[in-house]
XYZ file of C-alpha atoms in Angstrom:
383
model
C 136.124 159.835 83.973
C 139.005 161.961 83.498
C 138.135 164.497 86.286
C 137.949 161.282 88.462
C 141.795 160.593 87.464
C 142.870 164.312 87.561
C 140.874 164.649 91.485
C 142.424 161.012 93.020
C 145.893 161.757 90.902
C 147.796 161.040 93.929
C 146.137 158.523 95.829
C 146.136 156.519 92.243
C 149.752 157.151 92.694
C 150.394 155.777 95.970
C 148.218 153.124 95.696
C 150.172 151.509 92.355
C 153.244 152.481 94.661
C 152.299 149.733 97.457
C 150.813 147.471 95.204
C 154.387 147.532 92.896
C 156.511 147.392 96.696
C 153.841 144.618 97.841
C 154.378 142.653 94.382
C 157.875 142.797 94.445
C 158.335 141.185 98.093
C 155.871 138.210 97.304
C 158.237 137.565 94.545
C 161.347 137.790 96.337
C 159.597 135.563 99.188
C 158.721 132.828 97.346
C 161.450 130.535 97.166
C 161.889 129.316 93.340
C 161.199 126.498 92.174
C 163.367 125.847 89.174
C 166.523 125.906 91.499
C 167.990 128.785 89.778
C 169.627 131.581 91.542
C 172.004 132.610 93.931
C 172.639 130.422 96.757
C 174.265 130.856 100.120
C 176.800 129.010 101.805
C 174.272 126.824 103.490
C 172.225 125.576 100.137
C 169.451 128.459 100.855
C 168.183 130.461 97.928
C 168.933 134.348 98.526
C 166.604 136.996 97.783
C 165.841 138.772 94.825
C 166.357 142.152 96.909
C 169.439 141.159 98.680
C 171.037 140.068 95.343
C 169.670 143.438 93.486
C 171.163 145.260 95.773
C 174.831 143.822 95.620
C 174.499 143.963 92.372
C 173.505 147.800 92.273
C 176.135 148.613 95.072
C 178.731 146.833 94.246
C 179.927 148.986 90.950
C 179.953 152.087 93.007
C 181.658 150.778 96.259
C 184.375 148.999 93.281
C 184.916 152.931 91.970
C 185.392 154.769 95.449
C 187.663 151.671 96.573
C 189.569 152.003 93.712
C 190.380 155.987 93.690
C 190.997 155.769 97.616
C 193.351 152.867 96.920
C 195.471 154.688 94.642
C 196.168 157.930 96.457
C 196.907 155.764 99.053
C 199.613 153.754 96.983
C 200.780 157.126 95.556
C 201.375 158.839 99.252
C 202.865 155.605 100.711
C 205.383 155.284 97.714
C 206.011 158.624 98.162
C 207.195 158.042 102.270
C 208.626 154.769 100.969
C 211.170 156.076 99.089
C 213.146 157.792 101.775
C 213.534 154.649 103.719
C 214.162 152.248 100.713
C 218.074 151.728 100.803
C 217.985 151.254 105.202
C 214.742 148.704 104.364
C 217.320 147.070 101.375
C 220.539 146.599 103.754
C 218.192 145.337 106.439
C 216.880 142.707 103.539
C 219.929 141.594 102.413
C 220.649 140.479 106.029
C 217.432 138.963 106.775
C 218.096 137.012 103.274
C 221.613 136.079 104.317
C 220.290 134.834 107.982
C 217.299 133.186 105.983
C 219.948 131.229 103.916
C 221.591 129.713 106.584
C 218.553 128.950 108.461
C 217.632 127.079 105.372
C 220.543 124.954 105.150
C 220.464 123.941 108.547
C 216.353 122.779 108.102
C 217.164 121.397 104.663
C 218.141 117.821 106.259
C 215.316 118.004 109.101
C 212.776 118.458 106.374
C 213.733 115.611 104.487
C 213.964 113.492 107.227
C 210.368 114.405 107.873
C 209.356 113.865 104.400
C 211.121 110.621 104.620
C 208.761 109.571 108.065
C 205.724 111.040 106.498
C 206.448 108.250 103.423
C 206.944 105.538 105.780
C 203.542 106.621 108.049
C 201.403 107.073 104.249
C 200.225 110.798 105.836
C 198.302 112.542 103.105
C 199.202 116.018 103.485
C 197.115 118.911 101.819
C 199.019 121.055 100.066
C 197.428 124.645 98.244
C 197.561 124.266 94.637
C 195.902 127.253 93.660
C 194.734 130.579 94.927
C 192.496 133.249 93.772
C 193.808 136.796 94.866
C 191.315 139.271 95.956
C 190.702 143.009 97.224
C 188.300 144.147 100.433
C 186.246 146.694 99.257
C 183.615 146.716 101.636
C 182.577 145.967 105.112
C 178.815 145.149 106.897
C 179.109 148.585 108.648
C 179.664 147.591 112.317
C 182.980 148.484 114.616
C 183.349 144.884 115.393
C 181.866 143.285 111.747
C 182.878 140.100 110.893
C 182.328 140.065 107.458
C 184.056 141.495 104.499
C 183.010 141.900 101.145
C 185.663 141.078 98.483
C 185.657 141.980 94.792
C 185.822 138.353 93.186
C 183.081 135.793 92.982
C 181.883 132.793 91.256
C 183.145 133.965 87.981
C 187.032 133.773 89.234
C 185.780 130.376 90.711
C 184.919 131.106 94.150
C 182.606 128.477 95.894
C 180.836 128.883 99.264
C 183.456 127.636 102.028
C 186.696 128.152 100.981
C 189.057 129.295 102.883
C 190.740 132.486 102.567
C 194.275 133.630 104.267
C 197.249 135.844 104.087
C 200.690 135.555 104.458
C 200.917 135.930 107.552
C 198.230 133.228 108.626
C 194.015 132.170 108.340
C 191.626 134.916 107.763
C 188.153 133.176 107.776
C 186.191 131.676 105.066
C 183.535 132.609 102.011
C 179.935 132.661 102.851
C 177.977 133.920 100.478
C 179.347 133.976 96.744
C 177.532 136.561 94.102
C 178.939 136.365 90.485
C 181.674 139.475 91.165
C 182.136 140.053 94.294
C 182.135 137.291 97.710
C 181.069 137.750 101.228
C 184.078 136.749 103.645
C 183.303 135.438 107.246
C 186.187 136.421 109.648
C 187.569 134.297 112.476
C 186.668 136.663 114.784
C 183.145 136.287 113.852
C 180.756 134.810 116.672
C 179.181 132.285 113.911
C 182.683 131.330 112.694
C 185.104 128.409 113.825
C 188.174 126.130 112.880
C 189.380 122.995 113.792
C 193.018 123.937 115.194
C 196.037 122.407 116.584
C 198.771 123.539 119.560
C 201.678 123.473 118.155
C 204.307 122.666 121.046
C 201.436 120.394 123.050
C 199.547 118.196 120.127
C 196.073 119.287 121.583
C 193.600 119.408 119.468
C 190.800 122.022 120.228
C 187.885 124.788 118.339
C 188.420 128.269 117.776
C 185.895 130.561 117.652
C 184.842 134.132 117.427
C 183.263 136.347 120.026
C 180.653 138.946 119.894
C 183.412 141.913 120.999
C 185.633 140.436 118.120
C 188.006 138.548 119.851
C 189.235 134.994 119.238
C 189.433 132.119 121.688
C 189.221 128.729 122.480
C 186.202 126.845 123.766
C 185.371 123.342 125.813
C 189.277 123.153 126.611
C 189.772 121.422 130.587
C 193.095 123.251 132.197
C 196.210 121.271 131.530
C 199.696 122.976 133.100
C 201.139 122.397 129.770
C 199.165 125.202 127.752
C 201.239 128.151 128.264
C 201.044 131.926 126.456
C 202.802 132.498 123.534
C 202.325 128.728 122.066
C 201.562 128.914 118.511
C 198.715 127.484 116.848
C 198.008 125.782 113.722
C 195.140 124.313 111.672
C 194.107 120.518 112.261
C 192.262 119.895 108.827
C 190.018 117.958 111.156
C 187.523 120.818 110.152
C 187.448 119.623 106.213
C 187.859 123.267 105.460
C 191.479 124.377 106.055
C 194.391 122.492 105.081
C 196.738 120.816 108.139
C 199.794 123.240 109.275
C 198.453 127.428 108.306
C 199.302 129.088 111.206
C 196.462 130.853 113.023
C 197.862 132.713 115.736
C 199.347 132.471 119.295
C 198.005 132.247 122.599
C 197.739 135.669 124.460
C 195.371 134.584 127.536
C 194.873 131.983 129.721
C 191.948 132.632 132.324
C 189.255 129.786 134.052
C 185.991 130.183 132.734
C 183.376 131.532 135.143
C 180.236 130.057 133.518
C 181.676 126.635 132.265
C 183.881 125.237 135.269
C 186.011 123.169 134.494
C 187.084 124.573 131.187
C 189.243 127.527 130.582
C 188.905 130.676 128.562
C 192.142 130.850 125.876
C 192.333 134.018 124.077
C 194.218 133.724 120.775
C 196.199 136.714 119.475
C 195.677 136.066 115.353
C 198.626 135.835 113.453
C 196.827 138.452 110.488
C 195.499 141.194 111.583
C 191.827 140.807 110.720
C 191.090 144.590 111.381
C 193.248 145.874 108.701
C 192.864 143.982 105.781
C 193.411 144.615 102.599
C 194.209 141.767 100.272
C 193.647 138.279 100.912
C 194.476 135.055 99.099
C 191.280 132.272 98.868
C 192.129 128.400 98.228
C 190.170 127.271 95.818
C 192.548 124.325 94.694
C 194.277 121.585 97.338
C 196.163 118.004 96.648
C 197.569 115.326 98.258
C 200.920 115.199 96.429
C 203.417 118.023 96.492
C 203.303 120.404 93.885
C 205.923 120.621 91.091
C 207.636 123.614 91.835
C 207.284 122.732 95.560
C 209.488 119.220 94.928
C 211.513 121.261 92.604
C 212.387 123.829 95.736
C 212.772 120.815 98.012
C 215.244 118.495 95.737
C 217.058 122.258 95.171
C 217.243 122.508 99.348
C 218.690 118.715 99.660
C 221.028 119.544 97.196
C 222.536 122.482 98.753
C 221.845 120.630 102.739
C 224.310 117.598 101.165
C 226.826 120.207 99.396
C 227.018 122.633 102.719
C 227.722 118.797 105.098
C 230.813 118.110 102.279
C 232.077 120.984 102.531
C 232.163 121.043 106.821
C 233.949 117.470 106.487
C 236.252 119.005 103.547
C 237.200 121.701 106.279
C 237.083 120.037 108.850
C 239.880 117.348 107.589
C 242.026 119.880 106.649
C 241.945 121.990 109.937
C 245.232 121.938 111.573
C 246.137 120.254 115.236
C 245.875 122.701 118.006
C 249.830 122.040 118.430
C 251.692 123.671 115.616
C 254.200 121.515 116.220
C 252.579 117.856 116.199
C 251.338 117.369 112.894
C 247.395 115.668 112.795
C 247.001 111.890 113.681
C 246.068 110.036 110.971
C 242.967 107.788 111.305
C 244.595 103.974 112.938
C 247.358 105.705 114.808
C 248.725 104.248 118.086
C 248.520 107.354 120.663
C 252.199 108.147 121.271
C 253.686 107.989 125.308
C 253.774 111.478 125.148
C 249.769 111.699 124.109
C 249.198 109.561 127.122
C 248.873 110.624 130.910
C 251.965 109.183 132.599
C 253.004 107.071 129.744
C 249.909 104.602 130.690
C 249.200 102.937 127.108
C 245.548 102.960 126.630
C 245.333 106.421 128.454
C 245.288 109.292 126.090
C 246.021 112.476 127.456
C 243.161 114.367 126.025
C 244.783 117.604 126.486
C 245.779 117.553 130.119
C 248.895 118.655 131.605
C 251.736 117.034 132.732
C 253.186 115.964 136.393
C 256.027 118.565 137.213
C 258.504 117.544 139.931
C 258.458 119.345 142.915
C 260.764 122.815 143.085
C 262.006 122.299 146.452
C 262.148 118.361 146.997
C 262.077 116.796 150.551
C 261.725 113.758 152.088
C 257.964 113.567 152.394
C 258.031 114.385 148.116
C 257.300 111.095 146.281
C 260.930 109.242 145.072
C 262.428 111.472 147.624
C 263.274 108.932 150.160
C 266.369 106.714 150.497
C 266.197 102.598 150.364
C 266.044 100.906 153.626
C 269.666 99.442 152.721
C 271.661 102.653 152.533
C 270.320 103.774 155.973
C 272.588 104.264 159.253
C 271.399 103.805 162.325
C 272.240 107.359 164.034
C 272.579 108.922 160.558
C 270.562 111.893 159.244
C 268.785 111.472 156.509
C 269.219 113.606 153.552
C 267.012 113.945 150.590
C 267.633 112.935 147.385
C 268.379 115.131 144.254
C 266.019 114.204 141.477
């Protein structure tokens, strides 16, 4: 018996090989039946390899990610530093323009606050967000997906949305308890209900296969021009109304579905160099705290900066140095009116001068039929 084990050592081997492999993908197969699990966006159970191999993966790709992330930060600080006080001066001005800019929208925002009370609109607005790290990709040039290094245990669910500051990103698809799978914009299978900003149309945005973004089933209309903006419609139950998502680049007719037109959309983040992303995972219908606190703060300051311009602009001084300001119920002097016509003002134009050299075709310049001669010659009158 044993010199049957020691001669067929390695077939044995190979044979318990396969029939371990062969085991191990019937169990991954079959779909469980005690609904426990991982679970994709779309309610299907994931496999046992799949999920292994995350799980396996993931602590290496967090290590590498992490000591390529921080000689990065190190070198950048480094070149930072020699342009930090032009980048500070150029701040202070941006925050200075920003200010007044504020002021100025401070009354149109509560005017629209006031109309969106009247109309009951239920705005979304982001209550929370979950900040996460890329720290993978699927390995393509053109991949639309991202791996991210949060997952169910920070609260992530299947479907929510994920952005920057600078606009929409995509969404999660699948969720694994630390890390998330993110589904670009730019992906072929991806797509969000969005609105032109300028025109009101409403419209789907999808990826292509070369990684592009654009706009399908839209007829030509004149009014669509490049460089509108574009913003979610929330008609897509996934991201809230208003996050920007880019601008138009494009506008071409579509060869292969006449009469619609091809619209490629420039995104407002770029989706090829991300780094950090934010992902909703909290949204509600009533303005957050510190939101109404920042908004009463901006009415405030829109009602001071309006007293003050009527303070100043009471106590500016007449554009004659000379005439002091009319008081509110005046009667317009003769001398404010043109001619001396009451009920005229003069509004700042000039006077009739009489003529330097008068003669007798000058208005006032001619003599009364009475004092004429017969025979005589008539001479003109001194003013």
């Amino acid at each position: 018996m044993d010199s049957f084990f020691v001669r067929f050592k390695n077939p044995l081997v190979l044979i318990v090989i396969v029939l371990a492999q062969t085991i191990g993908l019937a169990i991954q197969v079959q779909p469980s039946r005690t609904g426990a699990g991982p679970v994709g966006s779309d309610g299907r159970k994931m496999s046992l390899l799949r999920y292994w191999s995350v799980a396996i993966v993931t602590p290496f790709e967090r290590v590498i990610h992490g000591s390529s992330l921080n000689v990065r930060h190190v070198w950048s600080n480094y070149v930072d530093l020699r342009h930090t006080r032009e980048q500070n001066q150029a701040l202070q001005l941006e925050i200075a323009r920003l200010r007044q800019e504020q002021a100025s929208f401070a009354e149109d925002a509560a005017q629209g606050r006031r109309l969106q009370a009247l109309l009951a609109f239920k705005q979304q607005y982001i209550t929370s967000t979950v900040a996460a790290q890329v720290i993978g990709t699927s390995g393509t040039d053109h991949s639309g997906l991202l791996y991210l290094d949060k997952g169910s245990v920070e609260g992530l669910k299947p479907g929510q949305p994920v952005i920057t500051p600078d606009g929409v990103v995509g969404k999660l698809r699948d969720v694994f308890p630390h890390t998330a799978q993110l589904l670009l914009l730019s992906d072929p299978t991806s797509g969000a209900g969005i609105l032109l900003e300028s025109t009101r149309i409403r419209a789907i945005l999808r990826g292509t296969s070369t990684g592009n973004v654009q706009i399908d089933n839209l007829m030509a209309d004149s009014r669509i021009k490049p460089g509108e903006k574009i913003i979610t419609s929330g008609g897509d139950q996934v991201f809230p109304r208003g996050l920007p998502v880019g601008v138009i680049e494009s506008i071409a007719p579509d060869p292969l579905h006449q009469p619609y037109t091809e619209i490629v959309v420039h995104p407002a983040a770029n989706l090829l160099r991300l780094e950090e992303v934010l992902i909703i995972t909290g949204t509600a219908t009533t303005m957050p705290a510190a939101a109404q606190q920042d908004a009463a703060i901006a009415d405030a300051v829109s009602e001071e900066n309006k007293r003050a311009a009527d303070i100043i602009s009471e106590k500016l001084p007449s554009l004659n140095a000379d005439t002091p300001a009319a008081k509110p119920g005046d009667a317009p002097k003769p001398s404010d009116q043109i001619g001396g016509v009451p009920g005229v003002p003069n509004s700042g134009l000039p006077r009739t001068q009489p003529p330097l050299h008068p003669d007798r075709f000058s208005p006032g310049t001619t003599p009364s039929a009475q004092e004429l001669k017969p025979g005589a010659a008539a001479t003109p009158q001194q003013p």
